[in-house]
XYZ file of N, CA and C in Angstrom:
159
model
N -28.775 -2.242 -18.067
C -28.124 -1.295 -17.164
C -28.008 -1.878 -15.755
N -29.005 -2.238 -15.037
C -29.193 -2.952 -13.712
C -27.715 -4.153 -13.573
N -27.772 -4.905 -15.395
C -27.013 -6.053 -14.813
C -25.516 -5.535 -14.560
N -24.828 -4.874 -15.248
C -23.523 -3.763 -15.336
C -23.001 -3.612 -13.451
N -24.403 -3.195 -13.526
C -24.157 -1.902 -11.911
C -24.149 -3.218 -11.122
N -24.981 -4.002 -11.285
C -25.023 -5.767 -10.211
C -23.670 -6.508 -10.212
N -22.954 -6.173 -11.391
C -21.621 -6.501 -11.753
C -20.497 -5.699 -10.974
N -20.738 -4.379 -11.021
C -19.735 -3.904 -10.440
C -19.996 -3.497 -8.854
N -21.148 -4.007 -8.282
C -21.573 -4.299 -6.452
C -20.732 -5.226 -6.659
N -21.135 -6.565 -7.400
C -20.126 -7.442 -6.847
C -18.793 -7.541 -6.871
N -18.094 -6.569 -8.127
C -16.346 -6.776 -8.321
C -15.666 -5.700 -7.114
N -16.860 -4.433 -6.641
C -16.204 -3.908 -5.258
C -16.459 -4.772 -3.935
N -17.485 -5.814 -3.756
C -17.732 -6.726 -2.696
C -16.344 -7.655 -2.623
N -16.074 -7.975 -3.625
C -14.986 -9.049 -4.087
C -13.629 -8.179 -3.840
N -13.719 -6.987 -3.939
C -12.203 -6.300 -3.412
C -12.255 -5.937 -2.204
N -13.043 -5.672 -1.846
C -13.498 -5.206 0.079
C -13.022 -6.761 0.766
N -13.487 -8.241 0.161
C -13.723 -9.548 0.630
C -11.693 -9.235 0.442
N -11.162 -9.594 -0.855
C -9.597 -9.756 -0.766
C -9.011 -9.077 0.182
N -9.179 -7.501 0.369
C -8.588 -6.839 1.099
C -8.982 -7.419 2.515
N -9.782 -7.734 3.097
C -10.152 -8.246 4.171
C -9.371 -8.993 4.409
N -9.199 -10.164 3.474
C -8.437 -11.295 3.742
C -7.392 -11.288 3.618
N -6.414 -10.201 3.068
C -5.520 -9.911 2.656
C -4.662 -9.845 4.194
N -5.579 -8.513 4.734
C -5.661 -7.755 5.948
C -5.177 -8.835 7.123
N -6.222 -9.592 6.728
C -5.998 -10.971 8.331
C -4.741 -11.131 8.134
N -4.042 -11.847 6.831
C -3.284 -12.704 6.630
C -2.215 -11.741 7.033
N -2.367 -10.500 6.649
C -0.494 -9.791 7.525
C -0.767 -9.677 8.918
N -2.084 -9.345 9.842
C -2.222 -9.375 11.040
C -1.719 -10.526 11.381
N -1.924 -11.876 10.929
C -1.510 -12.979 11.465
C -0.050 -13.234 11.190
N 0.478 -13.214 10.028
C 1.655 -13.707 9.349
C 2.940 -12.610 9.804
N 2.631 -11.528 9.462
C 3.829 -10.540 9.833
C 4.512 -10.629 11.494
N 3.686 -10.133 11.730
C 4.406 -10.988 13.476
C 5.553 -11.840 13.601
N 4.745 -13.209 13.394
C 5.520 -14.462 12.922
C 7.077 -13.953 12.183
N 7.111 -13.170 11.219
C 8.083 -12.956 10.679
C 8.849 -12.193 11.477
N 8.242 -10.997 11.851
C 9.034 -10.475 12.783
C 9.938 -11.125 14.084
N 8.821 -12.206 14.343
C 9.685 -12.764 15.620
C 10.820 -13.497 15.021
N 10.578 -14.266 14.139
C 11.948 -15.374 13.590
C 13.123 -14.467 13.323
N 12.593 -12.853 12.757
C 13.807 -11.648 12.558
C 14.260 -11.538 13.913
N 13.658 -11.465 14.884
C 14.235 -11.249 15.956
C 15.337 -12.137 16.746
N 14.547 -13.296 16.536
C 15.471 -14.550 17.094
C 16.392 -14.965 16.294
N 16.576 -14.722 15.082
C 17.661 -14.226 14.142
C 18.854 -13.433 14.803
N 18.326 -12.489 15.059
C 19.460 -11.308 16.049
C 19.690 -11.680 17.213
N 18.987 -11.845 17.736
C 19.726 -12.680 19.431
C 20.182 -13.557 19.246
N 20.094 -14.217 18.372
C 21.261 -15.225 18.352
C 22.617 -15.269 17.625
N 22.320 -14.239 16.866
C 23.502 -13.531 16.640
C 24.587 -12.898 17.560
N 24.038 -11.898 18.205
C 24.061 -11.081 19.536
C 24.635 -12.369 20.690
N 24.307 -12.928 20.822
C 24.723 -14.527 21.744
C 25.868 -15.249 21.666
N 26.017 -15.162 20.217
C 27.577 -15.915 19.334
C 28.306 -15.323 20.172
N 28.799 -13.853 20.221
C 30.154 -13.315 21.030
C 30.096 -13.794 22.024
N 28.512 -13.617 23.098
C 29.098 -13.859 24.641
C 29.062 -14.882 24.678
N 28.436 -16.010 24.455
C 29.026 -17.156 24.330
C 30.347 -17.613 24.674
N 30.870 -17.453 23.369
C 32.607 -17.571 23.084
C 33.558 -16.772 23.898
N 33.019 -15.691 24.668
C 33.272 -14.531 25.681
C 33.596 -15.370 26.979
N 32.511 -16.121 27.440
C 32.437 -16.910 28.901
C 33.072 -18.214 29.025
């Protein structure tokens, strides 16, 4: 019985640990994406006035 329950501390430690890391990786990564979306659009947005001036 002990070893079961020692089994399943560790398979919720091990999902708390992924989600953690999961967690960082969009704190860090999403941003990043967002900005390249952004600079995507301004430079879109830029093409007309550009060719405008």
């Amino acid at each position: 019985m002990s070893a079961s329950r020692s089994l399943d501390t560790m398979d919720i430690s091990s999902m708390i640990m992924g989600a953690s890391i999961a967690s960082i990786a969009w704190i860090a990564f999403y941003p990043w994406a967002q900005l390249r979306r952004l600079r995507a659009i301004d430079a879109r947005n830029a093409a007309p006035d550009a060719t405008s001036d």
